[in-house]
PDB file of C-alpha atoms and ligand atoms in Angstrom:
ATOM      1  CA  MET A   1      -2.060   4.857 -30.949  1.00  0.00           C
ATOM      2  CA  ARG A   2      -4.065   3.902 -34.033  1.00  0.00           C
ATOM      3  CA  VAL A   3      -2.159   3.192 -37.243  1.00  0.00           C
ATOM      4  CA  THR A   4      -3.818   3.159 -40.652  1.00  0.00           C
ATOM      5  CA  LEU A   5      -2.380   2.407 -44.067  1.00  0.00           C
ATOM      6  CA  ARG A   6      -4.588   3.502 -46.950  1.00  0.00           C
ATOM      7  CA  GLU A   7      -3.783   2.053 -50.355  1.00  0.00           C
ATOM      8  CA  VAL A   8      -0.107   2.197 -49.506  1.00  0.00           C
ATOM      9  CA  THR A   9       2.277   1.295 -52.296  1.00  0.00           C
ATOM     10  CA  ARG A  10       6.060   1.170 -51.998  1.00  0.00           C
ATOM     11  CA  HIS A  11       8.174   0.519 -55.058  1.00  0.00           C
ATOM     12  CA  TYR A  12      11.832  -0.305 -55.371  1.00  0.00           C
ATOM     13  CA  PRO A  13      13.573  -0.410 -58.744  1.00  0.00           C
ATOM     14  CA  GLY A  14      12.062  -3.379 -60.540  1.00  0.00           C
ATOM     15  CA  LEU A  15       9.782  -4.527 -57.746  1.00  0.00           C
ATOM     16  CA  THR A  16       6.750  -3.578 -55.714  1.00  0.00           C
ATOM     17  CA  ALA A  17       7.424  -4.147 -52.023  1.00  0.00           C
ATOM     18  CA  LEU A  18       3.860  -3.150 -51.037  1.00  0.00           C
ATOM     19  CA  ASP A  19       0.965  -3.047 -53.423  1.00  0.00           C
ATOM     20  CA  ALA A  20      -2.000  -0.840 -52.384  1.00  0.00           C
ATOM     21  CA  VAL A  21      -2.110  -2.185 -48.835  1.00  0.00           C
ATOM     22  CA  ASP A  22      -5.038  -1.217 -46.620  1.00  0.00           C
ATOM     23  CA  LEU A  23      -4.552  -1.892 -42.946  1.00  0.00           C
ATOM     24  CA  GLU A  24      -6.101  -0.537 -39.776  1.00  0.00           C
ATOM     25  CA  VAL A  25      -4.470  -1.321 -36.436  1.00  0.00           C
ATOM     26  CA  GLY A  26      -6.524  -0.238 -33.449  1.00  0.00           C
ATOM     27  CA  ASP A  27      -5.185   1.491 -30.351  1.00  0.00           C
ATOM     28  CA  GLY A  28      -3.631  -1.056 -27.998  1.00  0.00           C
ATOM     29  CA  ALA A  29      -3.777  -3.936 -30.486  1.00  0.00           C
ATOM     30  CA  SER A  30      -1.021  -6.485 -30.934  1.00  0.00           C
ATOM     31  CA  VAL A  31      -0.675  -7.507 -34.557  1.00  0.00           C
ATOM     32  CA  ALA A  32       1.677 -10.092 -35.999  1.00  0.00           C
ATOM     33  CA  LEU A  33       2.883  -9.712 -39.581  1.00  0.00           C
ATOM     34  CA  THR A  34       3.776 -13.023 -41.163  1.00  0.00           C
ATOM     35  CA  GLY A  35       4.622 -14.253 -44.624  1.00  0.00           C
ATOM     36  CA  PRO A  36       7.641 -15.374 -46.636  1.00  0.00           C
ATOM     37  CA  SER A  37      10.897 -13.502 -46.908  1.00  0.00           C
ATOM     38  CA  GLY A  38      10.460 -10.451 -49.117  1.00  0.00           C
ATOM     39  CA  ALA A  39       6.683 -10.305 -48.549  1.00  0.00           C
ATOM     40  CA  GLY A  40       6.863  -6.738 -47.230  1.00  0.00           C
ATOM     41  CA  LYS A  41       6.717  -7.172 -43.437  1.00  0.00           C
ATOM     42  CA  SER A  42       9.656  -4.927 -42.591  1.00  0.00           C
ATOM     43  CA  THR A  43       8.437  -2.393 -45.138  1.00  0.00           C
ATOM     44  CA  VAL A  44       5.117  -2.136 -43.264  1.00  0.00           C
ATOM     45  CA  LEU A  45       6.977  -1.590 -39.975  1.00  0.00           C
ATOM     46  CA  HIS A  46       9.213   1.092 -41.480  1.00  0.00           C
ATOM     47  CA  LEU A  47       6.217   2.927 -42.937  1.00  0.00           C
ATOM     48  CA  ALA A  48       4.277   2.683 -39.663  1.00  0.00           C
ATOM     49  CA  GLY A  49       7.269   4.061 -37.762  1.00  0.00           C
ATOM     50  CA  GLY A  50       7.880   6.920 -40.163  1.00  0.00           C
ATOM     51  CA  MET A  51      11.302   5.566 -41.189  1.00  0.00           C
ATOM     52  CA  ASP A  52      10.089   5.218 -44.765  1.00  0.00           C
ATOM     53  CA  ARG A  53       7.465   6.973 -46.895  1.00  0.00           C
ATOM     54  CA  PRO A  54       4.913   5.485 -49.268  1.00  0.00           C
ATOM     55  CA  ASP A  55       5.136   6.157 -53.004  1.00  0.00           C
ATOM     56  CA  GLN A  56       1.349   6.172 -53.158  1.00  0.00           C
ATOM     57  CA  GLY A  57      -1.314   6.155 -50.482  1.00  0.00           C
ATOM     58  CA  VAL A  58      -1.177   7.521 -46.959  1.00  0.00           C
ATOM     59  CA  VAL A  59      -0.159   6.446 -43.487  1.00  0.00           C
ATOM     60  CA  GLU A  60      -2.349   7.886 -40.745  1.00  0.00           C
ATOM     61  CA  ILE A  61      -1.619   8.064 -37.051  1.00  0.00           C
ATOM     62  CA  ASP A  62      -4.698   8.470 -34.869  1.00  0.00           C
ATOM     63  CA  GLY A  63      -6.594   9.509 -37.993  1.00  0.00           C
ATOM     64  CA  GLU A  64      -4.112  12.192 -39.070  1.00  0.00           C
ATOM     65  CA  GLU A  65      -1.927  11.867 -42.124  1.00  0.00           C
ATOM     66  CA  LEU A  66       1.721  11.268 -41.278  1.00  0.00           C
ATOM     67  CA  THR A  67       3.125  14.147 -43.290  1.00  0.00           C
ATOM     68  CA  ALA A  68       6.833  14.931 -43.683  1.00  0.00           C
ATOM     69  CA  ARG A  69       6.757  17.548 -40.956  1.00  0.00           C
ATOM     70  CA  ARG A  70       5.238  15.087 -38.468  1.00  0.00           C
ATOM     71  CA  LEU A  71       7.833  12.368 -39.029  1.00  0.00           C
ATOM     72  CA  ASP A  72      10.314  13.400 -36.334  1.00  0.00           C
ATOM     73  CA  ALA A  73       7.684  13.713 -33.636  1.00  0.00           C
ATOM     74  CA  HIS A  74       6.176  10.389 -34.665  1.00  0.00           C
ATOM     75  CA  ARG A  75       9.541   8.603 -34.534  1.00  0.00           C
ATOM     76  CA  ARG A  76      10.031   9.876 -31.012  1.00  0.00           C
ATOM     77  CA  ARG A  77       6.752   8.281 -29.960  1.00  0.00           C
ATOM     78  CA  THR A  78       7.703   4.974 -31.556  1.00  0.00           C
ATOM     79  CA  GLY A  79       9.914   2.252 -30.108  1.00  0.00           C
ATOM     80  CA  PHE A  80      11.803  -0.208 -32.300  1.00  0.00           C
ATOM     81  CA  VAL A  81      13.073  -3.663 -31.442  1.00  0.00           C
ATOM     82  CA  PHE A  82      15.193  -5.608 -33.938  1.00  0.00           C
ATOM     83  CA  GLN A  83      16.316  -9.160 -34.473  1.00  0.00           C
ATOM     84  CA  ARG A  84      19.980  -8.326 -33.878  1.00  0.00           C
ATOM     85  CA  PHE A  85      19.534  -6.222 -30.727  1.00  0.00           C
ATOM     86  CA  HIS A  86      21.914  -3.482 -31.983  1.00  0.00           C
ATOM     87  CA  LEU A  87      23.379  -2.707 -28.567  1.00  0.00           C
ATOM     88  CA  LEU A  88      26.527  -0.612 -28.282  1.00  0.00           C
ATOM     89  CA  PRO A  89      29.204  -3.094 -27.159  1.00  0.00           C
ATOM     90  CA  ALA A  90      31.246  -0.643 -25.073  1.00  0.00           C
ATOM     91  CA  LEU A  91      28.285   0.567 -23.011  1.00  0.00           C
ATOM     92  CA  THR A  92      26.751  -1.085 -19.968  1.00  0.00           C
ATOM     93  CA  ALA A  93      23.162  -2.324 -20.072  1.00  0.00           C
ATOM     94  CA  LEU A  94      22.030   0.833 -18.274  1.00  0.00           C
ATOM     95  CA  ASP A  95      23.904   3.154 -20.617  1.00  0.00           C
ATOM     96  CA  ASN A  96      22.516   1.289 -23.634  1.00  0.00           C
ATOM     97  CA  VAL A  97      18.994   1.874 -22.327  1.00  0.00           C
ATOM     98  CA  LEU A  98      19.739   5.572 -21.875  1.00  0.00           C
ATOM     99  CA  ALA A  99      21.624   6.020 -25.152  1.00  0.00           C
ATOM    100  CA  PRO A 100      18.625   7.421 -27.098  1.00  0.00           C
ATOM    101  CA  VAL A 101      17.899  10.064 -24.441  1.00  0.00           C
ATOM    102  CA  ARG A 102      20.001  13.157 -24.664  1.00  0.00           C
ATOM    103  CA  PRO A 103      21.342  14.118 -21.244  1.00  0.00           C
ATOM    104  CA  ARG A 104      18.968  17.051 -20.999  1.00  0.00           C
ATOM    105  CA  ARG A 105      17.569  15.896 -17.690  1.00  0.00           C
ATOM    106  CA  VAL A 106      19.603  15.701 -14.506  1.00  0.00           C
ATOM    107  CA  ASP A 107      21.725  12.612 -14.565  1.00  0.00           C
ATOM    108  CA  PHE A 108      20.086  11.183 -11.475  1.00  0.00           C
ATOM    109  CA  ASP A 109      16.652  11.262 -13.108  1.00  0.00           C
ATOM    110  CA  ARG A 110      17.929   9.589 -16.239  1.00  0.00           C
ATOM    111  CA  ARG A 111      19.566   6.811 -14.287  1.00  0.00           C
ATOM    112  CA  GLU A 112      16.431   6.312 -12.268  1.00  0.00           C
ATOM    113  CA  ARG A 113      14.395   6.057 -15.462  1.00  0.00           C
ATOM    114  CA  GLY A 114      16.893   3.571 -16.889  1.00  0.00           C
ATOM    115  CA  MET A 115      16.743   1.454 -13.742  1.00  0.00           C
ATOM    116  CA  GLU A 116      12.935   1.488 -13.819  1.00  0.00           C
ATOM    117  CA  LEU A 117      13.024   0.129 -17.349  1.00  0.00           C
ATOM    118  CA  LEU A 118      15.667  -2.474 -16.554  1.00  0.00           C
ATOM    119  CA  THR A 119      13.454  -3.565 -13.671  1.00  0.00           C
ATOM    120  CA  ALA A 120      10.445  -3.743 -16.021  1.00  0.00           C
ATOM    121  CA  VAL A 121      12.381  -6.187 -18.216  1.00  0.00           C
ATOM    122  CA  GLY A 122      13.726  -8.175 -15.234  1.00  0.00           C
ATOM    123  CA  LEU A 123      17.348  -7.041 -15.496  1.00  0.00           C
ATOM    124  CA  GLU A 124      17.732  -4.703 -12.533  1.00  0.00           C
ATOM    125  CA  GLY A 125      20.606  -6.831 -11.266  1.00  0.00           C
ATOM    126  CA  ARG A 126      22.606  -6.538 -14.504  1.00  0.00           C
ATOM    127  CA  ALA A 127      22.661  -2.774 -15.008  1.00  0.00           C
ATOM    128  CA  GLN A 128      26.465  -2.616 -15.113  1.00  0.00           C
ATOM    129  CA  ALA A 129      26.955  -5.641 -17.356  1.00  0.00           C
ATOM    130  CA  LEU A 130      28.315  -5.199 -20.883  1.00  0.00           C
ATOM    131  CA  PRO A 131      26.350  -6.764 -23.755  1.00  0.00           C
ATOM    132  CA  SER A 132      29.106  -9.376 -24.171  1.00  0.00           C
ATOM    133  CA  GLU A 133      28.407 -10.519 -20.600  1.00  0.00           C
ATOM    134  CA  LEU A 134      24.702 -11.087 -21.297  1.00  0.00           C
ATOM    135  CA  SER A 135      22.798 -13.932 -22.951  1.00  0.00           C
ATOM    136  CA  GLY A 136      20.854 -13.368 -26.170  1.00  0.00           C
ATOM    137  CA  GLY A 137      17.572 -13.135 -24.303  1.00  0.00           C
ATOM    138  CA  GLN A 138      19.070 -10.662 -21.823  1.00  0.00           C
ATOM    139  CA  ARG A 139      20.465  -8.547 -24.660  1.00  0.00           C
ATOM    140  CA  GLN A 140      17.041  -8.428 -26.239  1.00  0.00           C
ATOM    141  CA  ARG A 141      15.597  -7.348 -22.878  1.00  0.00           C
ATOM    142  CA  VAL A 142      18.071  -4.467 -22.763  1.00  0.00           C
ATOM    143  CA  ALA A 143      17.067  -3.543 -26.324  1.00  0.00           C
ATOM    144  CA  ILE A 144      13.406  -3.606 -25.306  1.00  0.00           C
ATOM    145  CA  ALA A 145      14.078  -1.368 -22.299  1.00  0.00           C
ATOM    146  CA  ARG A 146      15.929   1.013 -24.630  1.00  0.00           C
ATOM    147  CA  ALA A 147      12.952   1.043 -27.031  1.00  0.00           C
ATOM    148  CA  LEU A 148      10.709   2.170 -24.161  1.00  0.00           C
ATOM    149  CA  VAL A 149      12.893   4.995 -22.894  1.00  0.00           C
ATOM    150  CA  SER A 150      11.008   7.679 -24.822  1.00  0.00           C
ATOM    151  CA  ARG A 151       7.624   6.356 -23.558  1.00  0.00           C
ATOM    152  CA  PRO A 152       6.413   5.285 -26.997  1.00  0.00           C
ATOM    153  CA  LYS A 153       2.779   4.635 -27.809  1.00  0.00           C
ATOM    154  CA  LEU A 154       3.725   2.402 -30.726  1.00  0.00           C
ATOM    155  CA  LEU A 155       6.107  -0.525 -30.447  1.00  0.00           C
ATOM    156  CA  LEU A 156       7.485  -2.041 -33.655  1.00  0.00           C
ATOM    157  CA  ALA A 157       9.342  -5.332 -33.403  1.00  0.00           C
ATOM    158  CA  ASP A 158      11.047  -6.818 -36.465  1.00  0.00           C
ATOM    159  CA  GLU A 159      11.643 -10.524 -35.834  1.00  0.00           C
ATOM    160  CA  PRO A 160      12.487  -9.888 -32.180  1.00  0.00           C
ATOM    161  CA  THR A 161      12.884 -13.625 -31.526  1.00  0.00           C
ATOM    162  CA  GLY A 162      14.754 -14.452 -34.735  1.00  0.00           C
ATOM    163  CA  ASN A 163      18.106 -14.855 -32.968  1.00  0.00           C
ATOM    164  CA  LEU A 164      16.775 -16.673 -29.905  1.00  0.00           C
ATOM    165  CA  ASP A 165      15.927 -20.269 -29.076  1.00  0.00           C
ATOM    166  CA  SER A 166      12.206 -20.964 -28.907  1.00  0.00           C
ATOM    167  CA  ALA A 167      11.824 -20.939 -25.106  1.00  0.00           C
ATOM    168  CA  THR A 168      13.698 -17.633 -24.812  1.00  0.00           C
ATOM    169  CA  GLY A 169      11.770 -16.266 -27.774  1.00  0.00           C
ATOM    170  CA  ARG A 170       8.524 -17.090 -26.077  1.00  0.00           C
ATOM    171  CA  ASP A 171       9.624 -15.259 -22.909  1.00  0.00           C
ATOM    172  CA  ILE A 172      10.519 -12.231 -24.994  1.00  0.00           C
ATOM    173  CA  VAL A 173       7.139 -12.178 -26.734  1.00  0.00           C
ATOM    174  CA  ASP A 174       5.324 -12.557 -23.412  1.00  0.00           C
ATOM    175  CA  LEU A 175       7.376  -9.666 -22.079  1.00  0.00           C
ATOM    176  CA  LEU A 176       6.538  -7.510 -25.106  1.00  0.00           C
ATOM    177  CA  LEU A 177       2.834  -8.275 -24.694  1.00  0.00           C
ATOM    178  CA  ASP A 178       2.934  -7.498 -20.957  1.00  0.00           C
ATOM    179  CA  LEU A 179       4.745  -4.214 -21.536  1.00  0.00           C
ATOM    180  CA  ARG A 180       2.308  -3.294 -24.282  1.00  0.00           C
ATOM    181  CA  GLU A 181      -0.545  -3.720 -21.818  1.00  0.00           C
ATOM    182  CA  ARG A 182       1.211  -2.011 -18.964  1.00  0.00           C
ATOM    183  CA  PHE A 183       2.309   1.055 -20.946  1.00  0.00           C
ATOM    184  CA  GLY A 184      -0.737   1.228 -23.219  1.00  0.00           C
ATOM    185  CA  MET A 185       1.074   0.706 -26.501  1.00  0.00           C
ATOM    186  CA  THR A 186       0.015  -0.589 -29.890  1.00  0.00           C
ATOM    187  CA  MET A 187       2.324  -3.340 -31.099  1.00  0.00           C
ATOM    188  CA  LEU A 188       3.220  -4.495 -34.596  1.00  0.00           C
ATOM    189  CA  LEU A 189       5.515  -7.495 -34.753  1.00  0.00           C
ATOM    190  CA  ALA A 190       7.004  -9.181 -37.826  1.00  0.00           C
ATOM    191  CA  THR A 191       7.784 -12.848 -37.355  1.00  0.00           C
ATOM    192  CA  HIS A 192       8.429 -16.125 -39.180  1.00  0.00           C
ATOM    193  CA  ASP A 193       7.408 -18.070 -36.075  1.00  0.00           C
ATOM    194  CA  ALA A 194       3.776 -19.281 -36.082  1.00  0.00           C
ATOM    195  CA  GLU A 195       3.723 -19.706 -32.309  1.00  0.00           C
ATOM    196  CA  VAL A 196       4.974 -16.169 -31.746  1.00  0.00           C
ATOM    197  CA  ALA A 197       2.349 -14.869 -34.177  1.00  0.00           C
ATOM    198  CA  ALA A 198      -0.392 -16.795 -32.368  1.00  0.00           C
ATOM    199  CA  SER A 199       0.315 -14.961 -29.113  1.00  0.00           C
ATOM    200  CA  CYS A 200      -0.752 -11.657 -30.709  1.00  0.00           C
ATOM    201  CA  ASP A 201      -4.421 -10.611 -31.017  1.00  0.00           C
ATOM    202  CA  ARG A 202      -4.366 -10.661 -34.776  1.00  0.00           C
ATOM    203  CA  ILE A 203      -2.292 -12.253 -37.514  1.00  0.00           C
ATOM    204  CA  ILE A 204      -1.838 -10.640 -40.894  1.00  0.00           C
ATOM    205  CA  ARG A 205      -0.252 -12.604 -43.677  1.00  0.00           C
ATOM    206  CA  LEU A 206       1.578 -10.800 -46.439  1.00  0.00           C
ATOM    207  CA  GLN A 207       2.666 -12.223 -49.735  1.00  0.00           C
ATOM    208  CA  ASP A 208       4.262 -10.302 -52.608  1.00  0.00           C
ATOM    209  CA  GLY A 209       3.351  -7.002 -50.997  1.00  0.00           C
ATOM    210  CA  ARG A 210      -0.313  -7.801 -50.459  1.00  0.00           C
ATOM    211  CA  ILE A 211      -2.368  -8.898 -47.500  1.00  0.00           C
ATOM    212  CA  THR A 212      -3.562 -12.441 -48.164  1.00  0.00           C
ATOM    213  CA  ALA A 213      -5.062 -13.236 -44.746  1.00  0.00           C
ATOM    214  CA  ASP A 214      -6.170 -11.276 -41.698  1.00  0.00           C
ATOM    215  CA  ASP A 215      -7.219 -13.387 -38.716  1.00  0.00           C
ATOM    216  CA  THR A 216      -8.267 -12.557 -35.214  1.00  0.00           C
ATOM    217  CA  VAL A 217      -6.685 -14.919 -32.701  1.00  0.00           C
ATOM    218  CA  ALA A 218      -9.204 -16.561 -30.403  1.00  0.00           C
ATOM    219  CA  PRO A 219      -8.664 -15.183 -26.901  1.00  0.00           C
ATOM    220  CA  ALA A 220      -9.003 -18.604 -25.289  1.00  0.00           C
ATOM    221  CA  ALA A 221      -6.233 -20.033 -27.433  1.00  0.00           C
ATOM    222  CA  ASP A 222      -4.122 -16.990 -26.734  1.00  0.00           C
ATOM    223  CA  ALA A 223      -4.563 -17.326 -22.977  1.00  0.00           C
ATOM    224  CA  LEU A 224      -3.758 -21.020 -23.161  1.00  0.00           C
ATOM    225  CA  ASP A 225      -0.609 -20.269 -25.115  1.00  0.00           C
ATOM    226  CA  ARG A 226       0.545 -17.812 -22.511  1.00  0.00           C
ATOM    227  CA  LEU A 227       0.052 -20.393 -19.808  1.00  0.00           C
ATOM    228  CA  GLY A 228       2.092 -22.804 -21.870  1.00  0.00           C
ATOM    229  CA  GLY A 229      -0.974 -24.947 -22.492  1.00  0.00           C
ATOM    230  CA  TYR A 230      -1.383 -27.556 -25.153  1.00  0.00           C
ATOM    231  CA  ARG A 231      -3.212 -26.704 -28.335  1.00  0.00           C
ATOM    232  CA  PRO A 232      -4.118 -29.379 -30.843  1.00  0.00           C
TER     233      PRO A 232
HETATM  234  N1  LIG B   1      16.145  -0.595 -49.514  1.00  0.00           N
HETATM  235  C1  LIG B   1      15.681  -1.466 -50.422  1.00  0.00           C
HETATM  236  N2  LIG B   1      16.095  -1.433 -51.707  1.00  0.00           N
HETATM  237  C2  LIG B   1      15.605  -2.280 -52.615  1.00  0.00           C
HETATM  238  N3  LIG B   1      14.690  -3.240 -52.353  1.00  0.00           N
HETATM  239  C3  LIG B   1      14.259  -3.325 -51.091  1.00  0.00           C
HETATM  240  C4  LIG B   1      14.713  -2.458 -50.055  1.00  0.00           C
HETATM  241  N4  LIG B   1      14.087  -2.786 -48.907  1.00  0.00           N
HETATM  242  C5  LIG B   1      13.287  -3.819 -49.211  1.00  0.00           C
HETATM  243  N5  LIG B   1      13.365  -4.146 -50.513  1.00  0.00           N
HETATM  244  C6  LIG B   1      12.617  -5.197 -51.186  1.00  0.00           C
HETATM  245  O1  LIG B   1      11.249  -5.055 -50.866  1.00  0.00           O
HETATM  246  C7  LIG B   1      10.647  -6.325 -50.702  1.00  0.00           C
HETATM  247  C8  LIG B   1      10.006  -6.404 -49.330  1.00  0.00           C
HETATM  248  O2  LIG B   1      11.044  -6.373 -48.364  1.00  0.00           O
HETATM  249  P1  LIG B   1      10.805  -6.513 -46.804  1.00  0.00           P
HETATM  250  O3  LIG B   1      12.124  -6.261 -46.183  1.00  0.00           O
HETATM  251  O4  LIG B   1       9.680  -5.661 -46.396  1.00  0.00           O
HETATM  252  O5  LIG B   1      10.386  -8.043 -46.689  1.00  0.00           O
HETATM  253  P2  LIG B   1      10.171  -8.924 -45.364  1.00  0.00           P
HETATM  254  O6  LIG B   1       8.811  -9.517 -45.470  1.00  0.00           O
HETATM  255  O7  LIG B   1      10.496  -8.111 -44.176  1.00  0.00           O
HETATM  256  O8  LIG B   1      11.240 -10.089 -45.564  1.00  0.00           O
HETATM  257  P3  LIG B   1      12.126 -10.880 -44.466  1.00  0.00           P
HETATM  258  O9  LIG B   1      11.220 -11.924 -43.896  1.00  0.00           O
HETATM  259  O10 LIG B   1      13.230 -11.474 -45.268  1.00  0.00           O
HETATM  260  O11 LIG B   1      12.603  -9.884 -43.462  1.00  0.00           O
HETATM  261  C9  LIG B   1      11.730  -7.368 -50.924  1.00  0.00           C
HETATM  262  O12 LIG B   1      11.647  -7.833 -52.233  1.00  0.00           O
HETATM  263  C10 LIG B   1      12.997  -6.574 -50.709  1.00  0.00           C
HETATM  264  O13 LIG B   1      14.054  -7.116 -51.459  1.00  0.00           O
HETATM  265 MG1  LIG B   2      11.962  -8.213 -42.766  1.00  0.00          MG
END
């Protein structure tokens, strides 16, 4: 899925969260959004996912304007991952994964789909565990599996490693990148962590609602990072 922001402005009373931002994210890309707190990273994710609308400018999905009547369909093709996991504490890992899917399909099929996703995130053995019985990294894996349940073509991750130690955070980012490749998704990820950002294909820096840098990450460095290699 290709995501384009054209001259997108988003105001809040007394401040401009995004100021005429132009951004094109190609199909299958992984893009990190960085920049200080309040720069507008989450605002970009919300606009890309159709959870928020611009005050001026347009958001386009695969070249078509994301109009009000397309929002619902677009949200269904978009997966969200958050810093705080947002799992339902009384539900098992499997039921958390299946929570967004209405039980319209036969229960067996749903469970099978849930188990496939738990397997994809390496948690097939913990399907019946409650969130309180899982580590932070495992909880985020459940949240990632849940984000994929509707087979999204766009994955939006807002500081997905913000509540994790750096080794676990790195595993989570590697998992997100693998899943993106495997399921053919475009990924936009907001992060304060330079190392996390460097594992994406491209790093965009925002400041005061504007893009101040847009860098392609060298593939060699990226590959080295994924192997845990040293970079000067
Ligand atoms: N619902 C809202 N009402 C008022 N102001 C808001 C709202 N949402 C965001 N803002 C403001 O818009 C600006 C951009 O916010 P945004 O959440 O996009 O920043 P961010 O880069 O994600 O920051 P952080 O790193 O802290 O998550 C900030 O000044 C923020 O206070
Ligand atoms: Mg934010």
